[in-house]
Amino acid sequence: MSMTQHAEPAVTTPPAPGPKETDGRTSRRPLALRLMARPEVGVFLGAVAVYVFFLVAAPPVRDGAAMANILYQSSTIGIMALPVALLMIGGEFDLSSGVAVITSALTASMLSYQLTTNVWVGVIVALLVSLSIGFVNGWMVVRTGLPSFLITLGTFLILQGVNLAVTKLVTENVATDDISDMDGFSQAKKVFASSFDVGGVQVKITIVYWLVFAAIATWVLLRTKYGNWIFAVGGNKDSARAVGVPVTFTKISLFMLVGFGAWFIGMHQLFTFNTVQSGEGVGQELIYISAAVIGGCLLTGGAGSAIGPVFGAFMFGMVQQGIVYAGWNPDWFKAFLGVMLLGAVLINLWVSRQATRR
Amino acid sequence: MERKTRTRKATAITAACAAALLLAAGCSSSSGGKQSETSSGTGSTGKATTARMTIALVTHQSPGDTFWDIVRKGAEAAAAKDNVKLVYSADPNAGNQSNLVQNAIDQKVDGIAITLAKPDALKDVVAKATAANIPVVGLNSGVSEWQKLGLMEFFGQDETVAGEALGKRLNEAGAKKAVCVIQEQGNIGLTQRCDGVKKTFTGTTEVLNVNGTDMPSVKSTITAKLTQDKAIDYVVTLGAPYALTAVQSATDAGSKAKIATFDLNKDLTGAISKGTIEFAVDQQPYLQGYLAIDSLWLYKSNGNYMGGGEQPVLTGPAFVDKTNVAKVAAFAAKGTR
């Protein structure tokens, strides 16, 4: 599969099929096939399959509260999977995203605690720190031309060490102090970590953010110039530059978007659990990347969608919690997860092959 | 053009940081925070006049774990008192841990304290240390293997015994069904704890694996379990942070299940006094680190063997509940209990 194959249409034509199709050439292929050619359809079918499977295998899943819990788990993965997916469409990826979440939470918590400020001060500084991490990642990738794998592997290790060492230096412990009695906490908790009642079921606010962010990301990808730039730089950087796409800006801003996501989830964790352990977050980056890949984003860049990773994250949440709801032997937990995910990816692949075959 | 954008961005970031700091000055919190923290004295007293020696402590700690931080603090306190230079290193991977022990041997340290989470992997390197006339003591994990490997002394709790003690406690509380939450699948010490609970608890015990590096997922997995099985009336976690998360899970699931846990930290003592967590089994990690270093010093300076060199010195299980939490809380706040 060559990269240009995916990139070319992205540069020259808008990636979304417009609502009006009077062009005689497109009508040759049936609607179902055309739908299936979209990258997110495979994962959608996979998600439906997993959902139906657990609906049958695990009776508690049929309950509204269980669904709220599954969606909550999915949303904490999904909110990060979105910018991670956009970055992947833009041809790069970020291994530091998992620990960056913890860096953000640690910054907000320790800054406001140590200086005894309103927690919002910590929240804002944490946002700046997160965006700068993204900026540095992006700037180094663009400047050096090295694979983002190497650059972000470096920042991953740096952040992991800094998280631990700075926390220990500042708090003399490896976890932060409880900030739940400080000014602004309850306000911030409302914004980042509240829940609301829908027909007797407690729904976490992250689910709303997740869907809103997904909608915005979809709109940006399909309807804006910036969206086209993302596809273009991911497909072929040089030809994108040749047709006037600001490659540097696009790539750096995508990394900063991941920083924003890390900040958001970091704040959610801080205001849910009141304290943060500095060693957490390692390994999460692979889960975000997996959710994006299952969601139809190519590891090579230039193709993908924002809605695909939503289903990818949903599948993660569904499988992870479904196994527990089904009451299965937990020793097999990781194995179940792996089999389900591989299965989903294979369905995904099969569907897109069927769809693109003439 | 590129350069200009960059400079502008850098300026913007600097300006924003400065603004935030100014903001910080005017936005102080009237409650909580560092300012309300009471200052507490350190526990150190005199200092030994014996010759300066170097002791290595090599554990299987994974980075950023509150438990191991307490072990290390104990070791540091003993080192400061005994005029010992402490060399601390850790790696959860057994092969790497054995390399770190080799590193200590190469440094010609005067004593080595190690944890035996994976005893077989450390067998050879322990033999090398003994051959080099370096005394080796064990701590925390490996209560059934330390003698086989030729270690001098051992400090820790028997995980199975601790689990059994917790199981008995559940019987006293009249529990019917407990779920034992393992945050690191495949860790032998954690498995032994749950096995211990299973052995003495007369009700049913189920095991639940969660992803310990991702708190939101820990939270929703425990919620899922409590929803799936309404009969669960006790959640047993194997680390303090997970116990605090389990409290939220129980609320989310609308479950009346009570929470008990292994290991302490300062937030947990607060939860015990509030009554949201029933009790904790404390294996006194501070004591493990302290005794391991102190025993090597005693051996070097006075030829003593703790436990007579025959028996392990047990540091747990000590129960912390509402009746005695007040005594422990002040020490936990310092991060030493």
XYZ file of C-alpha atoms in Angstrom:
695
model
C 0.000 0.000 0.000
C 1.796 3.127 -1.047
C 1.364 6.405 0.695
C 0.625 8.462 -2.346
C -2.323 6.266 -3.148
C -4.084 7.711 -0.134
C -2.644 11.140 -0.266
C -3.400 12.120 -3.807
C -7.154 12.380 -3.505
C -6.753 14.239 -0.253
C -4.723 16.968 -1.852
C -6.712 17.438 -4.972
C -10.284 16.735 -3.853
C -12.108 17.262 -0.571
C -12.048 13.966 1.354
C -15.770 13.934 2.045
C -18.236 12.798 -0.577
C -20.531 15.804 -0.915
C -24.260 15.420 -0.455
C -25.062 16.031 -4.112
C -23.934 13.340 -6.511
C -24.982 14.230 -9.988
C -21.683 13.084 -11.430
C -22.387 9.988 -13.516
C -19.120 8.270 -12.599
C -19.819 7.872 -8.873
C -23.231 6.296 -9.337
C -21.643 3.245 -10.911
C -20.780 1.920 -7.463
C -23.679 1.074 -5.160
C -24.225 3.218 -2.099
C -23.448 0.374 0.322
C -20.024 -0.203 -1.214
C -19.238 3.472 -1.273
C -20.157 3.723 2.402
C -18.013 0.750 3.239
C -15.001 2.298 1.577
C -14.969 4.930 4.295
C -12.327 4.092 6.902
C -14.691 4.249 9.870
C -17.268 1.793 8.587
C -15.170 -1.275 9.322
C -14.624 -0.251 12.905
C -18.286 0.668 13.233
C -19.260 -2.881 12.251
C -16.594 -4.241 14.595
C -17.947 -2.139 17.454
C -21.488 -3.290 16.743
C -20.296 -6.910 16.696
C -18.516 -6.541 20.038
C -21.519 -4.746 21.518
C -23.990 -7.393 20.396
C -21.636 -10.125 21.578
C -21.504 -8.763 25.121
C -25.190 -7.916 25.091
C -25.751 -11.656 24.716
C -22.854 -12.900 26.865
C -23.118 -10.448 29.743
C -26.654 -9.669 30.926
C -25.623 -6.706 33.158
C -24.494 -4.847 30.035
C -28.158 -4.386 29.082
C -28.557 -2.059 32.052
C -28.280 1.718 31.524
C -25.834 2.231 34.386
C -23.501 -0.389 32.927
C -23.597 1.345 29.567
C -22.771 4.657 31.274
C -19.778 3.002 32.912
C -18.574 1.473 29.637
C -18.945 4.807 27.882
C -17.056 6.532 30.689
C -14.116 4.164 30.283
C -14.293 4.662 26.522
C -14.393 8.433 26.854
C -11.195 8.638 28.912
C -9.447 6.743 26.113
C -11.444 8.380 23.343
C -10.728 12.005 24.253
C -7.015 11.289 23.822
C -7.495 8.976 20.854
C -8.985 11.886 18.871
C -5.941 14.194 18.735
C -3.706 11.116 18.527
C -5.690 10.054 15.439
C -5.483 13.503 13.844
C -1.737 13.480 14.437
C -1.532 10.044 12.821
C -3.490 11.225 9.798
C -0.909 14.007 9.689
C 1.772 11.331 9.370
C 3.295 11.407 12.876
C 2.673 9.805 16.215
C 3.326 10.578 19.826
C 4.662 8.029 22.297
C 4.774 10.581 25.094
C 1.005 11.105 25.227
C 0.393 8.630 28.089
C 2.870 10.120 30.551
C 2.080 13.643 29.308
C -1.384 13.212 30.849
C 0.233 12.604 34.235
C 2.729 15.463 33.719
C -0.185 17.826 33.251
C -2.057 16.579 36.306
C 1.105 16.719 38.432
C 1.851 20.274 37.307
C -1.614 21.556 38.154
C -1.728 19.781 41.479
C 1.746 20.613 42.750
C 1.792 24.207 41.533
C -1.457 25.171 43.211
C -0.642 23.211 46.355
C 2.895 24.449 46.848
C 2.064 28.084 46.131
C -1.306 27.754 47.905
C -3.150 29.341 44.993
C -6.599 28.875 43.610
C -6.497 25.556 41.728
C -7.427 27.313 38.486
C -3.954 28.835 38.435
C -2.527 25.337 38.404
C -4.997 24.296 35.724
C -3.957 27.158 33.431
C -0.231 26.660 33.965
C -0.705 22.937 33.296
C -2.367 23.816 29.990
C 0.617 25.948 29.041
C 3.020 23.180 30.038
C 1.066 20.599 28.015
C 0.927 22.814 24.953
C 4.662 23.498 25.238
C 5.424 19.776 25.414
C 3.410 19.356 22.215
C 5.170 22.332 20.662
C 8.628 20.990 21.505
C 7.736 17.550 20.146
C 6.428 19.031 16.921
C 9.198 21.566 16.544
C 11.890 18.925 16.961
C 10.214 16.559 14.516
C 9.916 19.290 11.901
C 13.360 20.745 12.521
C 15.339 17.509 12.610
C 13.331 15.479 10.118
C 13.831 12.488 12.412
C 10.955 10.011 12.759
C 8.483 11.118 15.428
C 8.926 7.641 16.915
C 12.434 8.598 18.054
C 11.700 12.139 19.130
C 8.639 11.245 21.174
C 10.318 8.151 22.602
C 12.860 10.607 23.947
C 10.222 12.913 25.426
C 8.376 9.871 26.787
C 11.449 8.864 28.789
C 12.232 12.434 29.817
C 8.699 13.055 31.049
C 8.620 9.721 32.872
C 11.796 10.647 34.745
C 10.808 14.263 35.321
C 7.363 13.262 36.630
C 8.982 11.083 39.231
C 12.003 13.181 40.165
C 10.227 16.536 40.372
C 7.315 15.110 42.353
C 9.720 13.538 44.801
C 11.737 16.738 45.013
C 8.724 18.952 45.603
C 6.438 16.809 47.751
C 9.051 14.434 49.230
C 6.629 11.678 48.227
C 5.924 10.089 44.873
C 2.284 11.122 44.893
C 0.890 14.652 45.094
C -0.928 16.077 48.088
C -4.703 16.067 48.268
C -5.989 19.379 46.880
C -9.711 18.714 47.285
C -10.093 21.275 50.103
C -8.595 24.133 48.096
C -10.316 27.120 46.501
C -11.681 26.483 43.043
C -11.552 22.714 43.369
C -15.287 22.118 43.394
C -15.668 24.488 40.433
C -12.977 22.718 38.443
C -14.442 19.375 39.400
C -17.751 20.523 37.904
C -16.027 21.364 34.645
C -13.735 18.356 34.292
C -15.154 15.543 36.385
C -18.839 15.973 37.174
C -21.714 13.723 36.295
C -25.378 14.326 35.602
C -28.572 12.339 35.800
C -30.265 10.909 32.706
C -33.336 8.877 33.576
C -31.872 7.673 36.863
C -28.491 6.852 35.353
C -25.418 8.841 36.394
C -23.605 9.911 33.239
C -20.038 11.249 33.424
C -19.421 14.577 31.736
C -16.356 13.239 29.895
C -18.748 11.329 27.630
C -20.274 14.631 26.487
C -16.865 16.214 25.904
C -15.755 13.148 23.980
C -18.684 13.317 21.576
C -18.459 17.096 21.207
C -14.724 16.929 20.498
C -15.339 14.144 17.981
C -17.951 16.241 16.208
C -15.621 19.241 16.072
C -12.725 17.090 14.851
C -14.905 15.556 12.138
C -16.031 18.965 10.975
C -12.465 20.261 10.939
C -11.195 17.244 9.014
C -13.926 17.212 6.401
C -15.012 20.790 5.998
C -12.046 23.072 6.670
C -8.831 23.999 4.960
C -6.909 22.897 8.036
C -8.482 19.445 7.669
C -7.196 19.199 4.125
C -3.750 20.269 5.291
C -3.726 17.393 7.797
C -4.436 14.838 5.075
C -1.945 16.499 2.782
C 1.024 16.568 5.189
C 0.307 12.985 6.219
C 0.163 11.742 2.661
C 3.193 13.395 1.189
C 4.918 16.192 3.000
C 6.923 17.417 0.038
C 4.106 17.591 -2.474
C 1.944 19.186 0.204
C 4.578 21.869 0.679
C 4.794 22.284 -3.078
C 1.089 23.095 -3.330
C 1.379 25.650 -0.526
C 0.356 23.736 2.565
C 2.072 25.134 5.690
C 3.634 21.836 6.739
C 5.508 23.149 9.766
C 2.466 24.879 11.207
C 0.220 21.886 10.607
C 2.538 19.359 12.211
C 3.416 21.464 15.250
C -0.211 22.384 15.850
C -1.190 18.704 15.682
C 1.360 17.838 18.365
C 0.025 20.736 20.435
C -3.478 19.358 19.991
C -2.278 16.114 21.568
C -0.893 18.274 24.370
C -4.329 19.809 24.796
C -5.912 16.363 25.004
C -3.340 15.272 27.584
C -4.136 18.357 29.622
C -7.851 17.695 29.462
C -7.609 14.066 30.563
C -4.970 15.009 33.125
C -7.377 17.525 34.664
C -10.135 14.942 34.634
C -7.936 12.503 36.557
C -6.778 15.136 39.026
C -10.288 16.334 39.853
C -11.684 12.823 40.031
C -9.031 11.303 42.279
C -7.773 14.449 44.155
C -4.167 13.207 44.060
C -1.918 11.882 41.305
C 0.674 9.107 41.503
C 3.743 10.063 39.513
C 4.356 6.599 38.049
C 1.028 6.294 36.259
C 0.294 6.701 32.573
C 3.023 4.455 31.187
C 1.599 2.220 28.471
C -1.489 4.361 27.909
C 0.040 5.870 24.760
C -0.194 2.468 23.093
C -3.868 2.208 23.992
C -4.566 5.614 22.422
C -2.630 4.631 19.319
C -4.441 1.275 19.160
C -7.819 2.989 19.408
C -6.823 5.242 16.509
C -5.491 2.353 14.402
C -8.563 0.211 15.047
C -10.530 3.289 14.125
C -9.069 3.154 10.629
C -6.102 5.509 10.891
C -3.127 4.205 8.936
C 0.214 3.987 10.730
C 1.711 5.517 7.594
C -0.487 8.615 7.702
C -2.669 10.300 5.113
C -5.833 8.344 5.803
C -8.340 8.054 8.602
C -11.194 9.842 10.257
C -12.198 11.356 13.573
C -15.298 9.249 14.001
C -13.378 5.969 13.556
C -11.346 6.412 16.768
C -14.607 7.075 18.626
C -15.680 3.535 17.795
C -12.125 2.313 18.419
C -12.184 3.735 21.935
C -15.695 2.400 22.461
C -14.457 -1.068 21.538
C -11.689 -0.821 24.108
C -14.116 0.219 26.836
C -16.669 -2.362 25.768
C -14.241 -5.289 25.756
C -12.424 -4.265 28.921
C -15.599 -3.826 30.957
C -17.609 -6.468 29.083
C -15.297 -9.213 30.279
C -15.896 -8.113 33.861
C -19.666 -7.803 33.368
C -19.663 -11.295 31.905
C -17.940 -12.533 35.066
C -15.234 -14.425 33.173
C -12.037 -15.778 34.688
C -9.852 -12.678 35.066
C -6.623 -14.567 34.368
C -7.612 -14.489 30.712
C -8.383 -10.795 30.748
C -5.493 -9.540 28.607
C -5.787 -12.484 26.241
C -9.498 -11.814 25.706
C -8.714 -8.205 25.047
C -6.069 -9.104 22.483
C -8.246 -11.608 20.647
C -11.182 -9.217 20.473
C -9.015 -6.398 19.216
C -7.241 -8.491 16.603
C -10.632 -9.754 15.485
C -11.882 -6.193 15.187
C -8.879 -5.135 13.142
C -9.316 -8.111 10.824
C -13.003 -7.334 10.290
C -11.964 -3.780 9.608
C -9.400 -4.859 7.044
C -11.744 -7.329 5.368
C -14.546 -4.809 5.059
C -12.336 -2.169 3.510
C -10.851 -4.712 1.050
C -14.330 -5.836 0.022
C -15.449 -2.283 -0.365
C -12.557 -1.072 -2.457
C -12.651 -4.093 -4.765
C -14.366 -3.264 -8.030
C 8.945 33.408 7.832
C 9.235 30.260 9.873
C 11.721 31.833 12.219
C 9.437 34.755 12.890
C 6.492 32.511 13.803
C 8.678 30.611 16.191
C 9.955 33.684 17.960
C 6.466 35.026 18.239
C 5.250 31.749 19.706
C 8.097 31.640 22.206
C 7.346 35.202 23.269
C 3.697 34.318 23.674
C 4.520 31.345 25.860
C 6.902 33.359 28.041
C 4.336 36.090 28.409
C 1.647 33.590 29.325
C 3.872 31.987 31.946
C 4.658 35.355 33.465
C 0.974 36.234 33.484
C 0.174 32.974 35.215
C 2.760 33.648 37.895
C 1.376 37.127 38.481
C -2.067 35.586 38.620
C -0.770 33.127 41.191
C 0.188 35.968 43.473
C -3.338 37.334 43.504
C -5.194 34.031 43.413
C -4.173 32.339 46.604
C -6.348 29.665 48.080
C -7.863 30.427 51.457
C -8.076 26.762 52.383
C -5.811 23.754 51.988
C -2.510 23.927 50.181
C 1.021 24.033 51.452
C 0.349 26.914 53.838
C -2.064 24.928 55.959
C 0.326 22.030 56.242
C 1.748 21.773 59.744
C 5.492 21.553 59.955
C 6.736 18.384 61.551
C 10.145 17.526 62.905
C 12.285 14.763 61.477
C 12.645 11.464 63.280
C 16.432 11.417 63.227
C 18.353 11.569 66.470
C 22.065 11.043 66.958
C 24.579 9.754 64.476
C 26.866 6.755 64.819
C 30.586 7.366 65.074
C 31.493 4.078 63.390
C 33.572 4.161 60.215
C 31.777 5.328 57.068
C 30.496 2.394 55.016
C 28.517 1.952 51.823
C 25.404 -0.203 51.602
C 23.414 -0.883 48.447
C 19.643 -1.345 48.464
C 18.392 -2.958 45.257
C 14.627 -3.430 44.913
C 12.116 -4.388 42.270
C 10.255 -1.082 42.618
C 8.435 0.222 39.595
C 8.814 4.008 39.215
C 6.486 6.282 41.163
C 5.044 3.741 43.580
C 4.098 5.241 46.977
C 4.842 2.000 48.814
C 8.471 1.784 47.727
C 9.008 5.403 48.458
C 8.279 4.609 52.127
C 10.736 1.667 52.090
C 13.390 3.973 50.726
C 12.686 6.618 53.350
C 13.184 4.025 56.096
C 16.470 2.941 54.558
C 17.601 6.564 54.259
C 16.762 7.252 57.905
C 18.803 4.243 59.055
C 21.678 5.196 56.770
C 21.748 8.737 58.130
C 21.812 7.461 61.692
C 24.444 4.771 61.067
C 26.878 6.935 59.118
C 26.188 4.813 56.062
C 26.279 5.922 52.440
C 23.150 4.443 50.875
C 23.192 3.502 47.203
C 19.608 2.965 46.074
C 18.659 1.381 42.766
C 15.610 -0.447 41.483
C 14.177 -2.185 38.453
C 10.998 -4.245 38.182
C 12.629 -6.456 35.549
C 14.414 -9.316 37.344
C 17.301 -9.447 34.882
C 17.945 -5.753 35.294
C 17.668 -6.049 39.051
C 20.353 -8.736 39.024
C 22.595 -6.444 36.949
C 22.119 -3.736 39.544
C 23.250 -6.153 42.260
C 26.306 -6.987 40.150
C 26.928 -3.276 39.872
C 26.896 -3.022 43.685
C 29.372 -5.908 43.939
C 31.642 -4.152 41.448
C 31.472 -1.019 43.588
C 32.786 -3.178 46.470
C 30.012 -2.060 48.828
C 30.051 -3.184 52.450
C 26.620 -4.763 52.367
C 23.692 -5.404 50.041
C 19.962 -5.457 50.798
C 17.739 -6.931 48.104
C 14.125 -7.873 47.456
C 13.453 -11.350 46.099
C 10.378 -10.845 43.937
C 11.870 -13.296 41.421
C 14.321 -15.374 43.513
C 15.527 -17.662 40.711
C 16.803 -14.771 38.647
C 18.846 -13.447 41.560
C 20.337 -16.749 42.728
C 23.619 -16.472 40.812
C 24.339 -12.885 41.626
C 23.662 -13.457 45.331
C 26.200 -16.309 45.247
C 28.716 -13.933 43.650
C 28.174 -11.387 46.426
C 28.656 -14.043 49.081
C 31.828 -15.220 47.310
C 33.072 -11.625 47.412
C 32.464 -11.615 51.195
C 29.687 -9.055 50.976
C 26.865 -9.743 53.477
C 23.419 -9.845 51.823
C 20.051 -9.410 53.553
C 16.580 -9.680 52.071
C 13.493 -7.576 52.543
C 9.846 -7.350 51.498
C 9.454 -10.321 49.172
C 10.998 -13.771 49.242
C 10.081 -14.855 52.773
C 10.158 -18.515 51.748
C 13.313 -18.304 49.611
C 15.820 -16.145 51.458
C 17.463 -18.994 53.346
C 17.773 -21.189 50.250
C 19.672 -18.396 48.553
C 22.021 -18.033 51.514
C 20.893 -14.616 52.685
C 21.857 -13.600 56.202
C 18.573 -12.175 57.439
C 15.121 -11.270 56.163
C 12.717 -8.433 56.963
C 9.178 -8.379 55.715
C 5.779 -9.877 55.968
C 4.700 -13.232 54.753
C 2.202 -12.238 52.062
C 0.152 -15.381 52.534
C 0.070 -14.860 56.312
C -1.029 -11.252 55.775
C -3.752 -12.394 53.395
C -4.887 -15.000 55.907
C -5.068 -12.378 58.642
C -7.217 -10.207 56.416
C -9.453 -13.170 55.593
C -10.035 -13.797 59.304
C -10.863 -10.168 59.779
C -13.493 -10.446 57.036
C -15.032 -13.384 58.895
C -15.257 -11.261 62.039
C -16.950 -8.510 60.047
C -19.522 -11.033 58.850
C -18.666 -10.645 55.155
C -20.168 -13.083 52.662
C -18.479 -12.348 49.352
C -15.232 -10.496 48.711
C -13.515 -9.388 45.523
C -9.716 -9.185 45.643
C -8.414 -6.530 43.217
C -4.976 -7.197 41.676
C -3.450 -4.098 40.087
C -0.539 -5.879 38.431
C -1.462 -9.148 36.797
C 1.145 -11.871 37.343
C 2.860 -10.329 40.398
C 3.479 -13.261 42.754
C 3.290 -11.258 46.003
C -0.103 -9.847 45.074
C -1.384 -13.263 44.053
C -0.227 -14.705 47.387
C -2.175 -12.053 49.278
C -5.383 -12.946 47.497
C -4.645 -16.660 47.988
C -4.198 -16.008 51.715
C -7.551 -14.260 51.876
C -9.139 -17.169 50.015
C -7.662 -19.651 52.497
C -9.149 -18.250 55.699
C -12.190 -16.330 54.501
C -15.249 -18.545 54.920
C -17.237 -16.678 52.277
C -16.427 -16.649 48.559
C -13.412 -14.779 47.231
C -13.165 -13.681 43.628
C -10.112 -12.161 41.964
C -10.331 -9.119 39.692
C -7.422 -7.870 37.572
C -7.237 -4.166 36.804
C -4.809 -1.979 34.851
C -2.918 -0.267 37.695
C -1.268 2.407 35.542
C -4.615 3.873 34.457
C -6.796 5.037 37.355
C -9.965 5.785 35.333
C -9.889 2.231 34.039
C -9.339 0.854 37.568
C -12.357 2.837 38.645
C -14.689 1.659 35.912
C -13.535 -1.961 36.138
C -14.320 -2.159 39.857
C -17.632 -0.397 39.158
C -18.387 -3.013 36.505
C -17.598 -5.867 38.888
C -19.808 -4.437 41.636
C -22.650 -3.986 39.153
C -22.236 -7.463 37.742
C -22.253 -9.135 41.158
C -24.517 -7.415 43.658
C -23.665 -10.041 46.292
C -20.171 -8.600 46.826
C -20.056 -6.970 50.258
C -16.294 -6.379 50.594
C -13.747 -5.038 48.120
C -10.159 -5.908 49.055
C -7.502 -3.850 47.278
C -3.759 -4.515 47.440
C -2.508 -0.936 47.456
C -3.684 2.281 49.118
C -4.435 4.375 45.985
C -6.638 1.607 44.603
C -8.643 1.481 47.828
C -9.461 5.182 47.510
C -10.566 4.607 43.927
C -12.672 1.607 44.985
C -14.654 3.905 47.287
C -15.694 5.956 44.240
C -16.501 2.805 42.296
C -18.820 1.574 45.046
C -20.650 4.909 44.992
C -20.916 4.811 41.191
C -22.234 1.267 41.214
C -24.712 2.093 43.987
C -23.157 -0.757 45.934
C -23.049 -1.051 49.708
C -19.780 -2.981 49.591
C -17.187 -1.993 52.192
C -13.533 -1.443 51.355
C -10.477 -2.995 53.008
C -6.930 -2.800 51.764
C -3.308 -3.747 52.105
C -0.797 -0.936 52.664
C -1.221 2.636 53.828
C -0.647 6.191 52.711
C -1.648 9.558 54.089
C -4.918 9.923 52.180
C -5.891 6.454 53.272
C -5.538 7.243 56.981
C -7.957 10.122 56.385
C -10.421 7.761 54.708
C -10.174 5.306 57.598
C -10.931 7.978 60.177
C -13.862 9.194 58.059
C -15.062 5.614 57.864
C -15.154 5.336 54.059
C -12.520 2.601 54.283
C -12.875 -0.050 56.971
C -9.296 -1.078 57.678
C -5.826 -1.538 56.190
C -3.209 -4.224 56.649
C 0.079 -2.451 57.167
C 3.305 -4.333 56.520
C 5.288 -1.290 57.682
C 7.473 -0.703 54.642
C 9.448 1.969 56.513
C 10.493 -0.662 59.002
C 11.574 -3.028 56.224
C 13.901 -0.465 54.700
C 15.146 0.722 58.082
C 15.872 -2.713 59.498
C 17.575 -3.970 56.346
C 20.169 -1.182 56.511
C 20.411 -1.125 60.279
C 20.968 -4.894 60.442
C 23.883 -4.717 57.996
C 25.400 -1.943 60.089
C 24.906 -3.962 63.276
C 26.497 -6.992 61.670
C 29.475 -5.009 60.462
C 29.991 -3.081 63.694
C 28.962 -5.651 66.290
C 28.506 -9.030 64.560
C 24.757 -9.238 65.352
C 22.153 -11.304 63.501
C 18.514 -10.238 63.663
C 16.158 -13.168 63.889
C 19.217 -15.156 64.902
C 19.928 -15.642 61.214
C 17.388 -18.476 61.317
C 13.985 -16.825 61.375
C 12.621 -13.990 59.272
C 11.873 -10.759 61.126
C 8.195 -10.048 60.433
C 7.142 -6.423 59.978
C 3.467 -7.171 59.397
C 0.589 -7.677 59.310
C -0.376 -4.765 61.533
C -3.966 -3.640 61.265
C -4.902 0.012 61.046
C -8.586 0.784 61.627
C -10.764 3.453 63.220
C -9.553 2.534 66.713
C -5.857 3.218 66.118
C -5.745 5.392 62.995
C -5.195 8.590 64.970
C -1.828 7.326 66.193
C -0.679 6.414 62.701
C -2.044 9.419 60.788
C 0.670 11.898 61.793
C 3.391 9.565 60.542
C 1.498 8.750 57.366
C 1.222 12.489 56.661
C 5.019 12.638 56.559
C 5.022 9.712 54.160
C 6.811 7.363 56.526
C 3.965 5.088 57.564
